[in-house]
Amino acid sequence: MIPAAFEYHRPVDVTSAASLLRRLGDEARVLAGGHSLIPMMKLRMAAIEHLIDLQDIDALKGISIDGDTVTIGAMVTQAELIAHEGLAKVAPILREAALQIADPQVRYMGTLGGNVANGDPGNDMPGLMQALGAAFLLTGPDGAREVAARDFYEAAYMTAREEDEILTAVRFTAPPGGYAYEKQKRKIGDYATAAAAVLIGKEGGRVAHASVAMTNLSDTPVWSPAAAKALTGTDCGPEAIRAATEAALADIDPTEDNRGPVAFKRHVAGIIITRAIQRAWSRA
Amino acid sequence: MNDLSPSREERIANLKGLGCSRKRVEDVRFTQGKGNYVDDIKLPGMLQGDFVRSPYAHARVISVNKEAALALPGVIAVLTAEDLAPLNLHWMPTLAGDKQMVLADGKVLFQGQEVAFVVAEDRYIAADAVELVEVEYEELPVLTDPFAALESDVVLREDLEGQSAGAHGPRRHHNHIFLWEEGDKAATEQVLDSADVVAEEMIYYHRTHPCPLETCGAVASMDKVNGKLTLWGTFQAPHVVRTVASLLSGIEEHNIRVVSPDIGGGFGNKVGVYPGYVCSIVASIVTGRPVKWVEDRMENLMATAFARDYWMKGRIAATKEGKITGLWCHVTADHGAFDACADPTKFPAGFFHICTGSYDIPVAYVGVDGVYTNKAPGGVAYRCSFRVTEAAYFIERMVEVLAIELGMDAAELRRINFIRADQFPYHSALGWEYDSGDYHTAWDKALAAVDYAGLRREQAGRVEAFKRGETRKLLGIGLTHFTEIVGAGPVKNCDILGMGMFDSCEIRIHPTGSAIARLGTISQGQGHATTFAQILASEIGLPADSITIEEGDTDTAPYGLGTYGSRSTPVAGAAAAMVGRKIRAKAQMIAAWLLEVHEGDLDWDVDRFVVKGAPERFKTMKDIAYAAYNQAIPGLEPGLEAVSYYDPPNMTYPFGAYICVMEIDVDTGEHEIRQFYALDDCGTRINPMVIEGQVHGGLTEALAIAMGQEIAYDDIGNCKTATLMDFFIPTAWETPNYTTDFTETPSPHHPIGAKGVGESPNVGGVPAFSNAVHDAFRAFGLRHAHMPHDHWRIWKIANQLGLHG
Amino acid sequence: MTKMHIKLTVNGKAEELLAEPRELLIHVLRERLNLTGAHIGCETSHCGACTVEMNGKSVKSCTVFAAQANGAEITTIEGLGSPDALHVLQRSFREHHGLQCGFCTPGMITRAHRLLQENPAPTEDEVRFGMAGNLCRCTGYQNIVKSILAAASEINAAQEAAE
Ligand SMILES: Cc1cc2nc3c(=O)[nH]c(=O)nc-3n(C[C@H](O)[C@H](O)[C@H](O)COP(=O)(O)OP(=O)(O)OC[C@H]3O[C@@H](n4cnc5c(N)ncnc54)[C@H](O)[C@@H]3O)c2cc1C
Ligand code: FES
Ligand code: FES
């Protein structure tokens, strides 16, 4: 399993990375942690002539928490997300989710930026980012823009990112209330059979606001406003949870793979969503 | 001698012999990364080989165009069947009496089959060149189902067309390989017809793969100057490889040196001969340079030897009280594209006829039909003796199904049918002579250890709670009592390619009382360097620490049939004991001369010969070794060396009782192993630490197989599970802690009573895990569901039983 | 393809070599620097046999390009302990039978080494979770876990004694 040859670039700032991307066109790709890209290259499923390694770009690193605004650089690794105490205080769901991604070695290398830019429906962070209502910060040769995570994913491996844009950071507002990231997988190192991110705010014993998103249950992550609506204003009792789960299931379109057929996945998705809601509510 | 001389206990301890948890000598190297595995070998001028493989499961090869590949700088050669044909190496014999294409000869028969072999300056260039070889295929209809294959007009093996008989007798269809039968069919069917109760079930043991952590590979180096071929590789049977290499290449055996360096796990995967070995040899002969070939994991899973894939139809008869009266079994065995099973020649279904298990069954019949399909060839003993895992799974499932049929407790049903201790040696209805056993004692110990009655009460409570809607988790209690059969020979019954399955040990005692011993086996992690030295230490009275063990080099090691089927301890271990006894016999003569007494006046005591009645007069083995080289002893040749070729009189029959307690989530299909108790009886225990380690490892492989590991194909023969993402190998996180225990019933015919243990935990583990899954759903009407029990298949059981509301 | 000039510090020693950017770190270590301790078990970043430490992280060196590693500090199994003075983990693996065929062992020990740096007194669950990127086909993990826990106690006891 040997990748085809390529030219290697290691720019030190975002602008030069973006202009390299423009100059080299669709023969070029950026390389973050490489733990989605390199396996693909080894199978020679991706023909890439130029790799632009982002590791020396300081502007893509670091986590900043300003009041309740959290900004995470694209090159922050999953291990760094897990280790960051400040982040664990304001948005503990990131640690909870990141711990369920891959294994320790992969988490040292894999980045948040790579995970959300990749566009693989199996990646866990995109669904979580949709639940959080995060914005993705993109910089191209012509400047910077923001795209909402909820608008970013078009189909498997197809995103709103232009080919010459670099995802520089992810920004979201720290979610108040309870949270849960539930994931079923066959073993450590496996992608989700079904996973769900749930955020719930509680006021006066009722659901004040909620957000529900799912991973690996369609060709993109799925954010379900209908599920949130079914919860909002309720006491999050069995009835409400059932309604929310049903609403969420109406939004997914899983496919059969080695993890099992569609009927199984839909059933497990329902269980996972229900459990995520219950746990998020218990923490709200 | 004097008061300071060590006590007898100290002297025994000093030997680190039998029964001692001696630390492994191998580990000092391994923990420092100083192992020497095949991919670590680097020779001057070495080239790298890589395969072009078929993307199709069944297709005609119209053309192979190597031009573009050959034009790539650094590419030395591209070999195809056409190039090998003049040497008659485009096909090779398999261990099962069939033949297999080395490189695609006109057509391909499974996905991943070797089509061309690229040889280049390094592995990067080789990989680039593989992409440049253009192969034109014409797709043919694909057969992945053995039952359909036996009905189909599609001829898979055109090379066999018109041959109505194969190596194992008549073929009744062009995709049929053999029918092999054992036992009394008519008598068995008569018993079934008149029985009180008959339970019938189709039990599928799915296709899986040994998947050792190190893949297969070889380095071939043909020295044209002296005409010598050296072949390093991942060989569980180096001498067999040398003989095959000689037969194939025409190079005489003394000019071939086969070396198995350290092996990163074998589990049966490294018994066979693969096209990569042959192509490396040819490439080295053609180029005059050393050639390395090491497959990657996908190639390993797609193309090298798989295991199992047995469809076992069973019928078991019993009285109303539960006494088993007969067993009938028919197997449809999917052997893939070529019959490359690694079984002793006379046993095309291995020792599957051990399938009466631990039970006293008066009459039985087994028939096995081997079938060709468009899947990878193989059928190896994945951490078990030949097809014994299949047999144990079959009988342990059939007994459970019978228990359901009878409405009986499965532990009690087993107990009333066990072969009793006083029945050994026991002749089974299918022709085996079980050497020794005490099943009732082991069983009672196991049931008591887990508080079986308490577990059943808890389970009943759980079922009630489930029905009341208070829990969504069920409790399964998986029982197994297995009997293994290991240690092939004897030579009169067992051979591979005509070579008798004996094994050997040669020892040379040095004048200062240290020694080197060489054996015909090869360790793949079992710790031979440690345990064989222990056997010898106890026999000859020299400390294990001063005995070096060498294996795996055909230039120095005595001929032996290698390591698989748990045969090292029963066969080579016996050879070690016997060679030790030869040494002791000569040592006794020397001691007698030194002490000026008759031989008969000496007693052997731990590490010395002592004059009867005069304990202060003795000679230690160390003294004797020195004398053997330095004193002229009348009537005796100098030196202290011996060799023993051991042909076992019988196989050994290790057994065990395993109990698995499992929690099952009815909604997600997930499971959790709450407890696993494993009692093994492997006869005399050489090194308890190593035994325990073998049990842990074998159980974890069993866990993988039972709970998710499979080689699966889609309808057009694509292998769906060729990476470690989909081919299930549990991590430390999914693996439970195991409790190990033992009873010790020595083998009466083995020189030290040892039986072998490496493979018992896989043989017994799979039914224990699987029975736990089944048992959890027994109260809801489940009889049988096929493995592997991954999440969705467990979910499916619950779903079909209506447990999802 | 053009080769790159690559500088690494491996086990404290400066190394320089010319390599194609696509060359995988595992091949650089094994084939150019002759450090064959780390092994290749899958090439698809699942098994951890190729684990080494790079800039203070455990990485699967089959999934790192030589070019990415340019400038990095790397520790391999060969950099832990020496034949005369085995590292505590190396001793502990032997003592508790934490290995059989030895193929996974260099990756296991290298990974365990980093784990104990980050969590000097792990629970059994933490060891199992922290070692989940490394597969073993022989041992069933039980004795690996035992070896790591014992090594941790030994290191901690030695440190307490020193304080
Ligand atoms: C064994 C294994 C198990 C895994 N299990 C999981 C899992 O359970 N859940 C999960 O979510 N992931 C899993 N992964 C994937 C892992 O988390 C990846 O690391 C992650 O998906 C990608 O991050 P990366 O930094 O490695 O990106 P890379 O592989 O470097 O890049 C991925 C893609 O994103 C692009 N890209 C990267 N960064 C940017 C950027 N800043 N701007 C624009 N484009 C960019 C690249 O060009 C590439 O196309 C697993 C990986 C492995 C090897
Ligand atoms: S070889 Fe690198 S993870 Fe398996
Ligand atoms: S010891 Fe063999 S793979 Fe771990």
Tab-separated table of N, CA, C and O in Angstrom, chain A residues 1-8 10 31-35 38-39 41-42 44 51 53 55 77 99 103-109 187-189, chain C residues 1-2 4 20-22 24 27 42-45 51 54 57-60 62-65 67-68 70 111 114 118 129-130 132-135:
chain	number	residue	atom	x	y	z
A	1	MET	N	0.847	-1.206	0.000
A	1	MET	CA	0.000	0.000	0.000
A	1	MET	C	0.869	1.236	0.000
A	1	MET	O	1.209	1.780	1.038
A	2	ILE	N	1.257	1.607	-1.198
A	2	ILE	CA	2.211	2.693	-1.357
A	2	ILE	C	1.530	3.808	-2.150
A	2	ILE	O	0.986	3.554	-3.223
A	3	PRO	N	1.546	5.016	-1.638
A	3	PRO	CA	0.900	6.114	-2.374
A	3	PRO	C	1.712	6.494	-3.609
A	3	PRO	O	2.918	6.245	-3.675
A	4	ALA	N	1.041	7.121	-4.563
A	4	ALA	CA	1.743	7.624	-5.741
A	4	ALA	C	2.564	8.853	-5.330
A	4	ALA	O	2.315	9.478	-4.297
A	5	ALA	N	3.523	9.185	-6.165
A	5	ALA	CA	4.427	10.288	-5.823
A	5	ALA	C	3.722	11.643	-5.913
A	5	ALA	O	2.732	11.800	-6.620
A	6	PHE	N	4.236	12.602	-5.163
A	6	PHE	CA	3.680	13.967	-5.183
A	6	PHE	C	4.778	14.955	-4.804
A	6	PHE	O	5.830	14.558	-4.299
A	7	GLU	N	4.507	16.230	-5.078
A	7	GLU	CA	5.404	17.299	-4.605
A	7	GLU	C	4.887	17.782	-3.258
A	7	GLU	O	3.678	17.824	-3.029
A	8	TYR	N	5.793	18.164	-2.428
A	8	TYR	CA	5.419	18.521	-1.055
A	8	TYR	C	5.711	19.993	-0.791
A	8	TYR	O	6.764	20.492	-1.166
A	10	ARG	N	5.323	23.173	2.236
A	10	ARG	CA	5.021	23.438	3.635
A	10	ARG	C	5.029	24.952	3.875
A	10	ARG	O	5.992	25.511	4.408
A	31	LEU	N	-2.890	19.094	3.430
A	31	LEU	CA	-2.663	17.972	4.327
A	31	LEU	C	-2.687	18.513	5.752
A	31	LEU	O	-1.934	19.423	6.087
A	32	ALA	N	-3.582	17.960	6.556
A	32	ALA	CA	-3.602	18.357	7.970
A	32	ALA	C	-2.940	17.212	8.745
A	32	ALA	O	-1.739	17.015	8.641
A	33	GLY	N	-3.721	16.421	9.486
A	33	GLY	CA	-3.116	15.289	10.201
A	33	GLY	C	-2.853	14.098	9.293
A	33	GLY	O	-2.099	13.193	9.633
A	34	GLY	N	-3.526	14.094	8.165
A	34	GLY	CA	-3.287	13.037	7.186
A	34	GLY	C	-3.987	11.721	7.479
A	34	GLY	O	-3.832	10.765	6.728
A	35	HIS	N	-4.778	11.657	8.532
A	35	HIS	CA	-5.312	10.347	8.904
A	35	HIS	C	-6.618	9.979	8.214
A	35	HIS	O	-7.151	8.895	8.425
A	38	ILE	N	-4.135	10.196	3.976
A	38	ILE	CA	-3.039	9.265	3.630
A	38	ILE	C	-3.567	7.852	3.348
A	38	ILE	O	-3.168	7.240	2.362
A	39	PRO	N	-4.493	7.331	4.168
A	39	PRO	CA	-5.037	6.016	3.816
A	39	PRO	C	-5.654	5.991	2.408
A	39	PRO	O	-5.495	5.010	1.673
A	41	MET	N	-4.749	7.879	-0.089
A	41	MET	CA	-3.658	7.954	-1.058
A	41	MET	C	-2.965	6.598	-1.201
A	41	MET	O	-2.545	6.219	-2.289
A	42	LYS	N	-2.882	5.880	-0.095
A	42	LYS	CA	-2.236	4.568	-0.173
A	42	LYS	C	-3.040	3.611	-1.027
A	42	LYS	O	-2.480	2.734	-1.672
A	44	ARG	N	-4.558	4.531	-3.471
A	44	ARG	CA	-4.523	5.231	-4.767
A	44	ARG	C	-5.928	5.589	-5.231
A	44	ARG	O	-6.242	5.510	-6.410
A	51	LEU	N	0.970	18.192	-2.376
A	51	LEU	CA	0.411	18.202	-1.029
A	51	LEU	C	0.902	19.453	-0.315
A	51	LEU	O	2.104	19.727	-0.292
A	53	ASP	N	1.171	20.961	3.128
A	53	ASP	CA	1.118	20.599	4.552
A	53	ASP	C	0.913	21.870	5.376
A	53	ASP	O	1.664	22.834	5.244
A	55	GLN	N	1.113	22.155	8.665
A	55	GLN	CA	1.594	22.040	10.047
A	55	GLN	C	2.400	23.233	10.542
A	55	GLN	O	2.473	23.466	11.750
A	77	THR	N	-5.535	19.402	17.176
A	77	THR	CA	-5.779	17.958	17.059
A	77	THR	C	-6.866	17.513	18.041
A	77	THR	O	-7.189	18.207	19.007
A	99	LEU	N	-13.257	11.812	22.367
A	99	LEU	CA	-12.797	10.548	22.960
A	99	LEU	C	-13.389	9.328	22.261
A	99	LEU	O	-12.886	8.220	22.421
A	103	ASP	N	-8.597	6.101	17.774
A	103	ASP	CA	-7.811	5.600	18.903
A	103	ASP	C	-6.771	6.650	19.277
A	103	ASP	O	-6.636	7.658	18.588
A	104	PRO	N	-6.018	6.437	20.340
A	104	PRO	CA	-5.108	7.494	20.812
A	104	PRO	C	-4.144	7.995	19.736
A	104	PRO	O	-3.983	9.207	19.569
A	105	GLN	N	-3.519	7.086	19.022
A	105	GLN	CA	-2.544	7.522	18.027
A	105	GLN	C	-3.195	8.395	16.961
A	105	GLN	O	-2.624	9.407	16.548
A	106	VAL	N	-4.356	7.988	16.498
A	106	VAL	CA	-5.035	8.762	15.450
A	106	VAL	C	-5.424	10.133	15.998
A	106	VAL	O	-5.312	11.152	15.320
A	107	ARG	N	-5.817	10.170	17.258
A	107	ARG	CA	-6.257	11.453	17.833
A	107	ARG	C	-5.102	12.433	18.038
A	107	ARG	O	-5.325	13.634	18.094
A	108	TYR	N	-3.893	11.927	18.172
A	108	TYR	CA	-2.745	12.838	18.264
A	108	TYR	C	-2.527	13.571	16.941
A	108	TYR	O	-1.978	14.651	16.901
A	109	MET	N	-2.868	12.906	15.837
A	109	MET	CA	-2.594	13.471	14.511
A	109	MET	C	-3.812	14.136	13.896
A	109	MET	O	-3.708	15.185	13.261
A	187	LYS	N	-16.169	-1.414	17.398
A	187	LYS	CA	-14.985	-1.517	18.261
A	187	LYS	C	-14.290	-0.169	18.239
A	187	LYS	O	-14.614	0.687	17.411
A	188	ILE	N	-13.302	-0.015	19.087
A	188	ILE	CA	-12.510	1.201	19.029
A	188	ILE	C	-11.775	1.226	17.691
A	188	ILE	O	-11.223	0.215	17.269
A	189	GLY	N	-11.810	2.387	17.045
A	189	GLY	CA	-11.178	2.493	15.730
A	189	GLY	C	-12.185	2.398	14.600
A	189	GLY	O	-11.835	2.572	13.445
C	1	MET	N	10.508	11.243	-9.237
C	1	MET	CA	10.117	12.433	-8.438
C	1	MET	C	11.328	12.976	-7.686
C	1	MET	O	12.208	12.219	-7.294
C	2	THR	N	11.286	14.245	-7.461
C	2	THR	CA	12.405	14.872	-6.766
C	2	THR	C	12.475	14.400	-5.320
C	2	THR	O	11.460	14.196	-4.663
C	4	MET	N	13.746	14.892	-1.374
C	4	MET	CA	13.844	15.993	-0.416
C	4	MET	C	14.955	15.703	0.568
C	4	MET	O	15.204	14.558	0.912
C	20	GLU	N	12.083	10.587	-1.102
C	20	GLU	CA	10.890	11.092	-1.774
C	20	GLU	C	9.918	11.542	-0.690
C	20	GLU	O	9.818	10.870	0.345
C	21	PRO	N	9.190	12.620	-0.945
C	21	PRO	CA	8.250	13.078	0.084
C	21	PRO	C	7.248	11.994	0.485
C	21	PRO	O	6.810	11.940	1.625
C	22	ARG	N	6.904	11.114	-0.476
C	22	ARG	CA	5.851	10.123	-0.176
C	22	ARG	C	6.355	8.977	0.686
C	22	ARG	O	5.579	8.131	1.108
C	24	LEU	N	7.107	6.645	3.508
C	24	LEU	CA	6.441	6.616	4.808
C	24	LEU	C	7.494	6.551	5.905
C	24	LEU	O	8.541	5.921	5.747
C	27	HIS	N	9.031	3.282	6.749
C	27	HIS	CA	10.059	2.777	5.837
C	27	HIS	C	11.382	3.499	6.035
C	27	HIS	O	12.444	2.887	5.925
C	42	CYS	N	-0.341	-3.584	9.264
C	42	CYS	CA	-1.553	-3.414	8.458
C	42	CYS	C	-1.394	-2.374	7.367
C	42	CYS	O	-2.043	-2.456	6.353
C	43	GLU	N	-0.575	-1.379	7.588
C	43	GLU	CA	-0.384	-0.266	6.657
C	43	GLU	C	-1.616	0.602	6.527
C	43	GLU	O	-1.657	1.492	5.686
C	44	THR	N	-2.651	0.348	7.300
C	44	THR	CA	-3.862	1.149	7.153
C	44	THR	C	-4.215	1.867	8.458
C	44	THR	O	-5.359	2.189	8.694
C	45	SER	N	-3.237	2.074	9.303
C	45	SER	CA	-3.396	2.799	10.566
C	45	SER	C	-4.370	2.161	11.541
C	45	SER	O	-5.008	2.842	12.320
C	51	THR	N	3.945	1.909	15.795
C	51	THR	CA	3.922	3.083	16.671
C	51	THR	C	5.322	3.541	17.087
C	51	THR	O	6.141	2.743	17.538
C	54	MET	N	6.630	10.783	18.086
C	54	MET	CA	7.090	11.892	17.250
C	54	MET	C	6.696	13.188	17.944
C	54	MET	O	5.510	13.417	18.195
C	57	LYS	N	4.286	12.736	20.742
C	57	LYS	CA	2.988	12.094	20.500
C	57	LYS	C	3.246	10.666	20.047
C	57	LYS	O	4.211	10.403	19.338
C	58	SER	N	2.327	9.759	20.406
C	58	SER	CA	2.410	8.408	19.827
C	58	SER	C	1.801	8.474	18.439
C	58	SER	O	0.650	8.883	18.299
C	59	VAL	N	2.553	8.079	17.442
C	59	VAL	CA	1.978	8.093	16.094
C	59	VAL	C	2.180	6.755	15.404
C	59	VAL	O	3.092	6.003	15.730
C	60	LYS	N	1.284	6.497	14.449
C	60	LYS	CA	1.421	5.303	13.622
C	60	LYS	C	2.266	5.707	12.430
C	60	LYS	O	1.800	6.438	11.545
C	62	CYS	N	3.204	4.371	9.876
C	62	CYS	CA	2.817	3.987	8.518
C	62	CYS	C	1.905	5.025	7.905
C	62	CYS	O	1.579	4.961	6.738
C	63	THR	N	1.464	5.976	8.711
C	63	THR	CA	0.526	6.979	8.214
C	63	THR	C	1.113	8.378	8.406
C	63	THR	O	0.399	9.335	8.682
C	64	VAL	N	2.408	8.473	8.301
C	64	VAL	CA	3.112	9.754	8.358
C	64	VAL	C	4.119	9.749	7.211
C	64	VAL	O	4.892	8.799	7.069
C	65	PHE	N	4.084	10.785	6.393
C	65	PHE	CA	5.068	10.877	5.317
C	65	PHE	C	6.400	11.352	5.871
C	65	PHE	O	6.444	12.170	6.800
C	67	ALA	N	8.173	13.465	4.594
C	67	ALA	CA	8.197	14.920	4.467
C	67	ALA	C	7.548	15.601	5.668
C	67	ALA	O	8.022	16.624	6.151
C	68	GLN	N	6.467	14.997	6.169
C	68	GLN	CA	5.792	15.571	7.341
C	68	GLN	C	6.694	15.508	8.562
C	68	GLN	O	6.621	16.346	9.444
C	70	ASN	N	9.834	15.748	8.628
C	70	ASN	CA	11.045	16.562	8.506
C	70	ASN	C	11.154	17.514	9.696
C	70	ASN	O	10.227	18.270	9.984
C	111	ARG	N	4.064	2.856	22.884
C	111	ARG	CA	2.793	3.526	23.205
C	111	ARG	C	2.603	3.597	24.730
C	111	ARG	O	2.203	4.629	25.271
C	114	ARG	N	4.491	6.456	26.373
C	114	ARG	CA	3.849	7.781	26.272
C	114	ARG	C	2.637	7.858	27.204
C	114	ARG	O	2.415	8.850	27.889
C	118	GLU	N	1.831	10.632	30.299
C	118	GLU	CA	0.666	11.506	30.414
C	118	GLU	C	-0.203	11.141	31.594
C	118	GLU	O	-0.932	11.983	32.115
C	129	PHE	N	-8.096	1.610	27.554
C	129	PHE	CA	-8.538	2.651	26.613
C	129	PHE	C	-7.335	3.304	25.929
C	129	PHE	O	-7.346	3.546	24.721
C	130	GLY	N	-6.308	3.540	26.705
C	130	GLY	CA	-5.126	4.219	26.172
C	130	GLY	C	-4.290	3.353	25.255
C	130	GLY	O	-3.462	3.851	24.492
C	132	ALA	N	-5.744	1.194	23.122
C	132	ALA	CA	-6.680	0.633	22.140
C	132	ALA	C	-6.268	0.874	20.696
C	132	ALA	O	-6.899	0.360	19.782
C	133	GLY	N	-5.201	1.634	20.485
C	133	GLY	CA	-4.705	1.797	19.117
C	133	GLY	C	-3.688	0.739	18.729
C	133	GLY	O	-3.113	0.812	17.646
C	134	ASN	N	-3.471	-0.226	19.613
C	134	ASN	CA	-2.468	-1.265	19.340
C	134	ASN	C	-3.115	-2.638	19.415
C	134	ASN	O	-3.636	-3.026	20.465
C	135	LEU	N	-3.059	-3.367	18.307
C	135	LEU	CA	-3.639	-4.711	18.305
C	135	LEU	C	-2.582	-5.752	18.639
C	135	LEU	O	-1.426	-5.621	18.263
